[in-house]
CSV table of C-alpha atoms in Angstrom, one decimal:
chain,number,residue,atom,x,y,z
C,1,MET,CA,11.4,0.1,9.5
C,2,ASP,CA,11.6,-0.7,5.8
C,3,GLY,CA,11.9,-4.5,6.0
C,4,PRO,CA,10.4,-7.5,7.7
C,5,PRO,CA,10.6,-7.9,11.5
C,6,VAL,CA,14.1,-8.9,12.6
C,7,ASN,CA,13.4,-12.4,14.0
C,8,ASP,CA,10.8,-13.3,11.4
C,9,CYS,CA,11.0,-15.7,8.5
C,10,CYS,CA,9.1,-16.2,5.3
C,11,SER,CA,5.9,-18.1,6.0
C,12,ILE,CA,6.1,-19.9,2.7
C,13,CYS,CA,9.6,-21.3,2.7
C,14,HIS,CA,10.1,-21.0,6.5
C,15,GLY,CA,13.6,-19.6,5.8
C,16,ASN,CA,15.3,-16.3,6.2
C,17,PHE,CA,13.9,-13.7,3.8
C,18,HIS,CA,15.5,-13.5,0.3
C,19,LEU,CA,14.4,-10.3,-1.5
C,20,PRO,CA,11.6,-9.5,1.0
C,21,HIS,CA,8.4,-8.0,-0.3
C,22,GLN,CA,5.5,-6.6,1.7
C,23,ALA,CA,2.0,-7.4,0.4
C,24,ASN,CA,-0.9,-5.0,0.6
C,25,CYS,CA,-2.1,-7.1,3.6
C,26,SER,CA,1.1,-6.1,5.4
C,27,HIS,CA,2.6,-9.6,5.4
C,28,TRP,CA,6.2,-10.2,4.3
C,29,TYR,CA,7.4,-12.8,1.9
C,30,CYS,CA,10.4,-13.7,-0.2
C,31,GLY,CA,9.9,-12.3,-3.7
C,32,ASN,CA,10.4,-15.7,-5.3
C,33,CYS,CA,8.2,-17.5,-2.8
C,34,ILE,CA,5.2,-15.2,-3.4
C,35,LEU,CA,5.7,-15.5,-7.2
C,36,GLN,CA,5.6,-19.3,-6.9
C,37,VAL,CA,2.3,-19.0,-5.0
C,38,TRP,CA,1.0,-16.8,-7.9
C,39,ASN,CA,2.3,-19.2,-10.6
C,40,HIS,CA,0.6,-22.1,-8.8
C,41,GLY,CA,-2.8,-20.5,-9.2
C,42,SER,CA,-4.4,-18.6,-12.1
C,43,ALA,CA,-2.1,-16.2,-13.9
C,44,LEU,CA,-5.1,-14.0,-14.7
C,45,GLN,CA,-5.9,-13.3,-11.0
C,46,PRO,CA,-3.9,-12.0,-8.1
C,47,CYS,CA,-2.8,-14.6,-5.7
C,48,ARG,CA,-4.2,-14.8,-2.2
C,49,CYS,CA,-2.1,-14.2,0.9
C,50,PRO,CA,-1.1,-17.6,2.4
C,51,LEU,CA,-1.7,-16.2,5.9
C,52,CYS,CA,-4.9,-14.1,5.8
C,53,ARG,CA,-6.3,-15.2,2.4
C,54,ARG,CA,-6.8,-11.6,1.2
C,55,GLN,CA,-6.1,-10.8,-2.5
C,56,ILE,CA,-2.5,-9.5,-3.0
C,57,THR,CA,-2.8,-6.7,-5.4
C,58,LEU,CA,0.5,-4.9,-4.6
C,59,LEU,CA,3.9,-6.2,-3.7
C,60,VAL,CA,6.4,-3.6,-2.3
C,61,PRO,CA,10.0,-4.6,-2.1
C,62,SER,CA,12.1,-3.7,1.0
C,63,GLN,CA,14.7,-1.0,0.4
C,64,ALA,CA,17.4,-3.7,0.6
C,65,SER,CA,15.6,-5.7,-2.1
C,66,SER,CA,15.3,-2.7,-4.4
C,67,GLN,CA,19.1,-2.1,-4.3
C,68,GLN,CA,20.0,-5.6,-5.5
C,69,VAL,CA,19.2,-4.9,-9.2
C,70,HIS,CA,22.8,-5.8,-10.2
C,71,ASP,CA,22.4,-9.4,-9.1
C,72,PRO,CA,21.0,-11.3,-12.2
C,73,GLU,CA,18.8,-13.6,-10.1
C,74,ALA,CA,17.4,-10.7,-8.0
C,75,SER,CA,16.9,-8.6,-11.1
C,76,GLN,CA,14.8,-11.3,-12.7
C,77,ILE,CA,12.6,-11.6,-9.6
C,78,LEU,CA,12.2,-7.8,-9.3
C,79,ARG,CA,11.1,-7.7,-13.0
C,80,ARG,CA,8.5,-10.4,-12.4
C,81,ILE,CA,7.3,-8.5,-9.3
C,82,GLU,CA,7.0,-5.3,-11.5
C,83,SER,CA,5.0,-7.3,-14.0
C,84,TYR,CA,2.7,-8.6,-11.2
C,85,ASN,CA,2.2,-5.0,-9.9
C,86,ARG,CA,1.4,-3.8,-13.4
C,87,LEU,CA,-1.2,-6.5,-13.9
C,88,PHE,CA,-2.9,-6.2,-10.5
C,89,GLY,CA,-1.8,-3.0,-8.8
C,90,SER,CA,-4.2,-0.6,-10.3
C,91,GLN,CA,-7.2,-2.9,-10.6
C,92,SER,CA,-10.4,-1.3,-9.5
C,93,ALA,CA,-11.1,-2.7,-6.1
C,94,GLY,CA,-14.3,-2.5,-4.1
C,95,LEU,CA,-14.8,-0.4,-1.1
C,96,GLY,CA,-14.1,-3.3,1.2
C,97,GLN,CA,-10.7,-4.0,-0.4
C,98,ARG,CA,-9.8,-0.3,-0.2
C,99,LEU,CA,-10.7,-0.1,3.5
C,100,GLN,CA,-8.6,-3.2,4.2
C,101,ASP,CA,-5.6,-1.7,2.4
C,102,LEU,CA,-5.8,1.6,4.3
C,103,PRO,CA,-3.7,0.6,7.3
C,104,PHE,CA,-0.9,-0.7,5.0
C,105,LEU,CA,-1.0,2.4,2.8
C,106,LEU,CA,-1.3,5.0,5.5
C,107,LYS,CA,1.5,3.5,7.6
C,108,ARG,CA,3.9,3.5,4.6
C,109,LEU,CA,2.8,7.0,3.6
C,110,PHE,CA,3.3,8.4,7.0
C,111,ARG,CA,6.8,6.9,7.2
C,112,GLU,CA,7.6,8.3,3.8
C,113,LEU,CA,6.3,11.8,4.7
C,114,MET,CA,8.4,11.8,7.9
C,115,ASP,CA,11.7,10.4,6.4
C,116,PRO,CA,13.8,13.1,4.8
C,117,GLN,CA,15.7,10.4,2.8
C,118,ARG,CA,12.6,9.4,0.9
C,119,SER,CA,11.1,11.6,-1.7
C,120,LEU,CA,7.5,12.0,-2.6
C,121,PRO,CA,6.8,14.4,-5.4
C,122,PHE,CA,6.0,17.9,-4.2
C,123,VAL,CA,2.6,17.8,-5.9
C,124,ILE,CA,1.6,14.6,-4.0
C,125,LYS,CA,2.8,16.0,-0.7
C,126,ALA,CA,0.8,19.2,-1.4
C,127,ARG,CA,-2.3,17.2,-2.2
C,128,VAL,CA,-2.0,15.2,1.0
C,129,TYR,CA,-1.5,18.2,3.2
C,130,LEU,CA,-4.3,20.2,1.4
C,131,ALA,CA,-6.7,17.3,1.9
C,132,LEU,CA,-5.6,17.0,5.6
C,133,ILE,CA,-6.1,20.7,6.2
C,134,SER,CA,-9.5,20.8,4.5
C,135,THR,CA,-10.7,17.8,6.4
C,136,ALA,CA,-9.5,19.3,9.7
C,137,ILE,CA,-11.2,22.6,9.0
C,138,TYR,CA,-14.5,20.8,8.2
C,139,VAL,CA,-14.4,18.5,11.2
C,140,LEU,CA,-13.5,21.4,13.6
C,141,SER,CA,-15.8,24.0,12.1
C,142,PRO,CA,-19.3,24.6,13.6
C,143,VAL,CA,-20.8,24.5,10.2
C,144,ASP,CA,-21.9,21.0,9.3
C,145,ILE,CA,-24.2,19.2,6.9
C,146,ILE,CA,-25.7,17.4,9.9
C,147,PRO,CA,-25.3,19.8,12.9
C,148,GLU,CA,-24.3,18.1,16.2
C,149,ALA,CA,-26.4,20.7,18.1
C,150,LEU,CA,-29.6,19.4,16.6
C,151,PHE,CA,-28.9,15.7,16.1
C,152,GLY,CA,-26.4,14.9,18.9
C,153,VAL,CA,-24.2,11.9,18.2
C,154,LEU,CA,-25.9,11.3,14.9
C,155,GLY,CA,-24.5,14.7,13.9
C,156,LEU,CA,-21.0,13.3,14.0
C,157,LEU,CA,-21.8,11.1,11.1
C,158,ASP,CA,-20.9,13.7,8.5
C,159,ASP,CA,-17.6,14.3,10.2
C,160,VAL,CA,-16.8,10.6,10.2
C,161,ILE,CA,-17.8,10.3,6.5
C,162,ILE,CA,-15.6,13.3,5.6
C,163,ALA,CA,-12.6,11.8,7.5
C,164,LEU,CA,-13.2,8.4,5.7
C,165,ILE,CA,-13.3,10.1,2.3
C,166,PHE,CA,-10.0,11.9,3.2
C,167,PHE,CA,-8.3,8.6,4.2
C,168,LEU,CA,-9.7,6.8,1.1
C,169,HIS,CA,-8.5,9.7,-1.2
C,170,VAL,CA,-5.0,9.7,0.3
C,171,GLY,CA,-4.8,5.9,0.3
C,172,THR,CA,-5.8,5.8,-3.4
C,173,LEU,CA,-3.3,8.6,-4.2
C,174,TYR,CA,-0.4,6.8,-2.5
C,175,ARG,CA,-1.3,3.4,-4.0
C,176,ALA,CA,-1.0,5.0,-7.4
C,177,ILE,CA,2.5,6.2,-6.5
C,178,LEU,CA,3.5,2.8,-5.3
C,179,VAL,CA,2.1,1.1,-8.4
C,180,ARG,CA,4.0,3.6,-10.6
C,181,ARG,CA,7.2,3.2,-8.5
C,182,TYR,CA,7.2,-0.6,-8.2
C,183,GLY,CA,5.2,-1.6,-11.3
C,184,GLY,CA,7.6,0.1,-13.8
C,185,SER,CA,6.4,1.3,-17.1
C,186,SER,CA,4.2,-0.8,-19.3
C,187,THR,CA,6.5,-0.4,-22.3
């Protein structure tokens, strides 16, 4: 599924989606509608999601939206979205924001890894798989920083921390790919 739910509508204009974009909070909006929300507030800060009030730091167009570059109106909206992503997509976010973005990023990454039509660079795929294998080896191996045999359930803490580091690393890596892909170049 690379688009908004079938029977859904934009929660800003309450109409059918026109150039749908998914925010990093996983909500879908018309490209022009979410840009109007941003223009209504401070141009120096990312806008907040009208539904969940989280900061929107990344807007990802649906596949259908990306293919409408030949339409002048759509092309202008896509350029403004690219500008938005360039401004806010790679901002340093706190740990809380990164954890909140993980479901959105990991779900998109998993779909992209499983779909042969989509192409992630080989180096990125290799890094994701290497990190996954390294994490699995650490979690499954009997050698731990905090051994479970001595500390019981508390001994699982290091495994949870390693898994969390893996997810944060992969999420940050994929976010950089999305910003580069949908933020365009800064020149």
